[in-house]
XYZ file of C-alpha atoms in Angstrom:
322
model
C 10.585 -16.151 17.343
C 11.094 -15.121 20.807
C 9.759 -18.256 22.129
C 9.573 -21.138 19.417
C 6.785 -23.197 19.210
C 6.250 -25.823 16.625
C 1.974 -26.067 17.006
C 0.476 -28.153 14.323
C -3.029 -26.709 14.542
C -0.992 -23.258 13.758
C 0.426 -24.669 10.706
C -2.253 -26.450 9.428
C -4.355 -23.115 9.988
C -2.059 -20.898 8.348
C -2.087 -23.017 5.347
C -5.350 -22.906 5.013
C -5.800 -19.710 4.896
C -3.330 -19.344 3.094
C -4.882 -20.931 -0.055
C -7.849 -18.789 0.057
C -8.706 -16.472 -1.826
C -9.412 -13.598 0.884
C -6.455 -12.804 3.121
C -7.600 -13.418 7.070
C -6.936 -10.126 8.817
C -5.494 -9.954 12.451
C -7.862 -7.776 14.696
C -7.389 -6.101 18.373
C -9.123 -5.163 20.838
C -9.553 -1.015 20.402
C -8.094 -0.617 23.798
C -5.001 -1.836 22.721
C -5.247 -0.603 19.584
C -0.791 0.832 18.960
C -0.607 1.142 15.399
C -1.069 5.298 15.450
C -4.353 7.477 14.384
C -2.080 8.715 12.025
C 0.399 6.731 10.001
C 2.775 8.088 7.054
C 2.578 5.259 4.735
C 5.540 3.604 6.896
C 4.508 -0.281 6.310
C 6.184 -3.794 5.799
C 4.882 -6.039 3.076
C 6.581 -9.122 2.544
C 5.745 -11.736 -0.136
C 6.413 -15.704 0.752
C 6.034 -16.940 -3.316
C 9.254 -14.637 -3.851
C 10.657 -14.527 -0.559
C 11.060 -10.478 -0.743
C 10.389 -8.369 2.234
C 9.360 -5.253 1.033
C 9.648 -1.722 3.411
C 7.480 1.338 2.335
C 8.275 4.640 4.023
C 6.045 7.746 3.597
C 4.090 5.204 0.785
C 7.126 5.201 -1.325
C 8.647 1.282 -1.477
C 12.538 2.098 -0.192
C 13.869 -1.225 0.266
C 13.377 -4.680 -0.670
C 15.809 -7.217 1.539
C 15.909 -11.099 0.777
C 14.146 -13.385 3.672
C 13.954 -16.161 4.758
C 10.103 -17.553 5.605
C 8.208 -20.748 7.178
C 8.989 -24.241 5.913
C 5.846 -26.047 3.497
C 5.207 -28.018 6.987
C 5.225 -24.697 9.105
C 4.282 -22.232 6.850
C 4.575 -18.833 7.634
C 0.819 -17.001 8.251
C -0.667 -14.848 5.851
C -2.498 -11.827 7.012
C -2.512 -8.179 8.264
C -0.510 -7.742 11.588
C 1.714 -4.966 13.735
C 5.029 -4.517 15.124
C 4.051 -5.268 18.385
C 8.092 -5.309 20.040
C 11.246 -4.180 19.258
C 14.152 -5.923 20.514
C 18.041 -5.809 21.197
C 20.148 -9.452 21.354
C 16.705 -11.766 22.173
C 17.000 -14.671 24.390
C 15.829 -17.784 22.366
C 14.005 -20.501 23.960
C 12.905 -24.313 22.797
C 9.316 -24.491 22.903
C 10.121 -28.429 22.487
C 12.516 -28.392 26.206
C 12.132 -24.923 28.012
C 14.942 -25.279 29.989
C 16.986 -25.225 26.397
C 17.978 -21.367 26.573
C 20.667 -19.656 24.771
C 21.659 -16.120 25.306
C 22.436 -13.344 22.950
C 25.247 -13.951 20.529
C 26.590 -15.946 17.989
C 24.912 -19.185 19.315
C 21.753 -17.203 18.900
C 19.231 -18.709 15.827
C 17.245 -15.499 16.766
C 21.003 -12.679 15.819
C 20.759 -9.511 17.372
C 17.516 -8.477 16.337
C 13.929 -9.089 16.966
C 10.962 -7.122 15.656
C 7.731 -9.187 17.212
C 4.444 -8.658 14.763
C 1.984 -10.680 17.792
C 1.738 -14.285 19.020
C 5.157 -16.441 18.919
C 6.068 -14.932 15.300
C 8.594 -12.197 14.385
C 11.123 -10.902 12.100
C 14.665 -11.359 13.086
C 18.302 -12.101 12.003
C 19.966 -15.014 11.615
C 23.274 -17.206 12.592
C 22.683 -19.477 9.804
C 22.831 -16.727 6.547
C 23.106 -19.513 4.287
C 19.164 -20.614 4.730
C 18.432 -16.373 3.408
C 16.751 -17.073 0.102
C 14.718 -20.860 1.554
C 12.056 -21.629 3.113
C 13.355 -23.049 6.788
C 12.068 -21.041 9.782
C 9.229 -22.423 12.098
C 7.096 -19.258 10.273
C 8.853 -16.348 11.597
C 11.349 -13.938 8.884
C 14.637 -14.534 8.877
C 17.048 -11.737 7.694
C 20.364 -11.168 7.233
C 21.690 -9.369 10.196
C 22.625 -6.766 8.350
C 19.401 -5.884 6.808
C 17.333 -6.526 9.994
C 19.575 -4.362 11.734
C 18.733 -1.767 9.229
C 14.768 -2.620 9.227
C 14.937 -2.793 13.343
C 15.923 1.525 13.041
C 13.481 2.165 10.511
C 10.118 0.756 11.825
C 8.931 1.469 14.510
C 5.981 0.026 17.131
C 2.819 0.131 15.750
C 4.591 -0.437 12.095
C 1.895 -2.816 9.787
C 2.767 -5.478 8.511
C 1.355 -7.269 5.780
C 2.404 -10.522 4.749
C 0.662 -12.734 1.637
C 1.718 -15.089 -0.994
C 1.700 -14.403 -4.327
C 3.281 -16.242 -6.902
C 2.585 -13.337 -9.462
C 4.473 -10.485 -9.338
C 4.020 -7.189 -12.366
C 5.841 -4.542 -11.568
C 7.729 -1.334 -13.540
C 11.475 -1.562 -13.545
C 14.183 1.105 -12.905
C 14.421 1.554 -17.178
C 10.074 1.460 -17.328
C 9.956 -1.717 -18.370
C 6.453 -3.535 -17.291
C 8.320 -6.649 -16.286
C 6.188 -9.938 -14.734
C 7.585 -12.418 -12.137
C 6.326 -16.211 -11.401
C 7.601 -17.874 -8.528
C 7.701 -22.154 -7.711
C 4.528 -22.854 -5.697
C 6.696 -24.298 -2.667
C 3.334 -24.207 -0.286
C 1.384 -26.296 -3.019
C -1.629 -24.111 -3.096
C -1.773 -21.373 -5.264
C -1.534 -22.906 -9.454
C -1.694 -20.596 -11.803
C -3.586 -20.026 -15.045
C -2.748 -17.961 -18.523
C -5.974 -16.079 -17.989
C -4.710 -14.766 -14.834
C -1.321 -13.649 -15.626
C -3.486 -11.824 -18.578
C -5.683 -9.706 -15.984
C -2.243 -9.158 -13.952
C -0.897 -7.545 -17.193
C -4.232 -6.149 -18.162
C -4.113 -3.994 -15.366
C -0.731 -2.369 -16.645
C -1.561 -2.176 -19.972
C 0.683 -4.199 -21.817
C -1.541 -8.201 -21.986
C -1.477 -8.084 -25.379
C 2.188 -7.257 -25.459
C 2.651 -11.074 -24.810
C 1.299 -14.056 -26.042
C -0.889 -16.876 -24.283
C 2.250 -19.142 -25.744
C 5.053 -17.931 -23.628
C 2.646 -16.951 -20.716
C 1.702 -20.868 -20.866
C 5.523 -21.386 -20.910
C 6.640 -18.887 -18.274
C 4.079 -20.603 -15.579
C 6.063 -24.369 -16.966
C 9.013 -22.617 -15.700
C 8.271 -20.641 -12.816
C 12.198 -19.716 -12.307
C 11.496 -16.102 -10.565
C 12.701 -14.890 -13.318
C 12.116 -11.373 -14.664
C 10.935 -10.988 -18.564
C 10.511 -8.373 -19.673
C 7.448 -6.650 -21.915
C 7.510 -2.802 -22.812
C 7.028 0.365 -21.476
C 3.625 2.117 -21.026
C 3.472 5.690 -21.556
C 0.000 8.074 -20.911
C -1.859 9.599 -24.098
C -2.301 13.322 -23.141
C -4.870 14.160 -26.511
C -6.287 18.017 -26.407
C -5.349 18.443 -22.953
C -7.208 15.162 -21.413
C -5.845 12.735 -20.332
C -7.452 9.382 -22.126
C -7.981 5.893 -20.078
C -5.728 3.984 -22.705
C -2.033 3.644 -23.155
C 0.384 3.981 -25.136
C 2.947 0.963 -26.094
C 6.863 1.083 -26.464
C 8.227 -1.921 -27.756
C 11.836 -2.863 -29.321
C 11.904 0.667 -30.437
C 8.073 1.203 -31.883
C 5.312 3.294 -30.540
C 2.215 1.578 -30.300
C -1.303 3.988 -30.158
C -4.710 2.269 -29.059
C -6.352 3.823 -32.596
C -9.844 2.646 -32.252
C -10.333 4.591 -28.484
C -7.974 7.491 -29.648
C -10.614 7.738 -32.976
C -13.662 7.282 -30.211
C -12.181 10.126 -27.925
C -12.150 12.254 -30.811
C -15.009 11.450 -32.671
C -13.443 10.413 -35.986
C -15.107 7.300 -37.927
C -13.087 4.847 -38.926
C -12.805 1.671 -40.483
C -11.150 -1.536 -40.010
C -10.735 -3.693 -43.046
C -9.174 -6.987 -40.846
C -8.188 -9.544 -44.021
C -5.460 -7.099 -45.222
C -4.620 -5.542 -41.657
C -5.202 -2.023 -42.065
C -7.656 0.926 -40.916
C -8.813 3.649 -42.820
C -10.000 7.296 -41.610
C -11.194 10.643 -43.643
C -7.693 11.813 -43.463
C -5.579 8.298 -44.469
C -4.993 4.423 -44.271
C -2.155 2.866 -42.522
C -1.302 -1.004 -41.335
C -2.516 -1.694 -37.569
C -1.678 -4.438 -35.271
C -4.123 -6.809 -33.699
C -3.044 -7.662 -29.973
C -5.002 -9.867 -27.749
C -8.435 -7.935 -29.157
C -6.833 -4.734 -29.480
C -6.174 -2.522 -32.344
C -2.619 -0.643 -32.321
C -1.146 1.737 -35.059
C 2.023 3.065 -35.479
C 2.686 6.306 -33.695
C 4.821 7.680 -37.007
C 1.135 7.351 -38.449
C -0.782 9.326 -36.345
C -1.000 12.375 -38.140
C -1.524 11.094 -41.943
C -4.336 8.819 -39.647
C -5.826 10.831 -36.959
C -5.182 14.305 -37.768
C -2.960 15.381 -35.160
C 0.669 16.333 -34.231
C 2.460 15.779 -31.092
C 5.053 12.956 -29.398
C 6.711 12.606 -26.380
C 6.562 14.681 -23.993
C 8.566 13.513 -21.033
C 7.308 12.226 -17.633
C 6.231 9.019 -19.336
C 3.598 10.711 -21.321
C 2.915 10.975 -25.065
C 0.902 14.285 -26.232
C -1.328 14.454 -29.179
C -3.256 17.951 -30.612
C -5.540 17.749 -32.976
C -4.554 19.825 -36.203
C -8.218 21.570 -36.808
């Protein structure tokens, strides 16, 4: 940080905020507000749990940088901030000894770039690159020098900054598979349950495709590594996009048969003992994933009386035959 302060009160308040359900937002007087009235979607998002800084430009995630953040005894405070200043070749001053000043250069712990986000906190370079990926600072965000210089050139004063602590991360991988991560609780303030993970996965349409035992083992491991689950496809039925999704896992395409039948007004009968469904058109095996019945897409024509299939852009399109 530009003028490092190790204040017990600030650290304690930051940790309490981090452990609360709602995130606290930084408030500013409207007369001094510097966030542009028209924002193009550029923002900095920092997850302290996975020690990652994400840059969004025009609403799209374009960069992910590894960082070091506040040590557990001096945590980085969560909340909503903004870039308030940018400095090239900053000077470091020790708050414990104001007479101790380090000018810009190889010995400066701030590196060669400072992006202030309010108070004594900022995003900056470091002369200790081995600390990146750890919890090592007095609350600021450290970056590799090449990374912070790139970020410095891509953000302006007024750019929003969001800082949070979230051990569960669910995202779509480059191959379109949904993956989830669970990170260690380094600040010891965010316990995780199987149901919480299920809720996250449910929002992505894949909760039924990861069993609870596997989720529990993942929580115990908290290794921060990705677990890949499945690909999710939109279903377009007779020109209408359904709320329910199709799922592709290990080469098989699963259709939510009850939801599709309901959309078509087609009566369906489920024989739980034998694991089959029957309509007026035919019978096929089904798979019960946490209470949702799925049909192999190969059986859709005979059971639902539809034709179609994958149509690009992660969509499966079907039309009724009559």
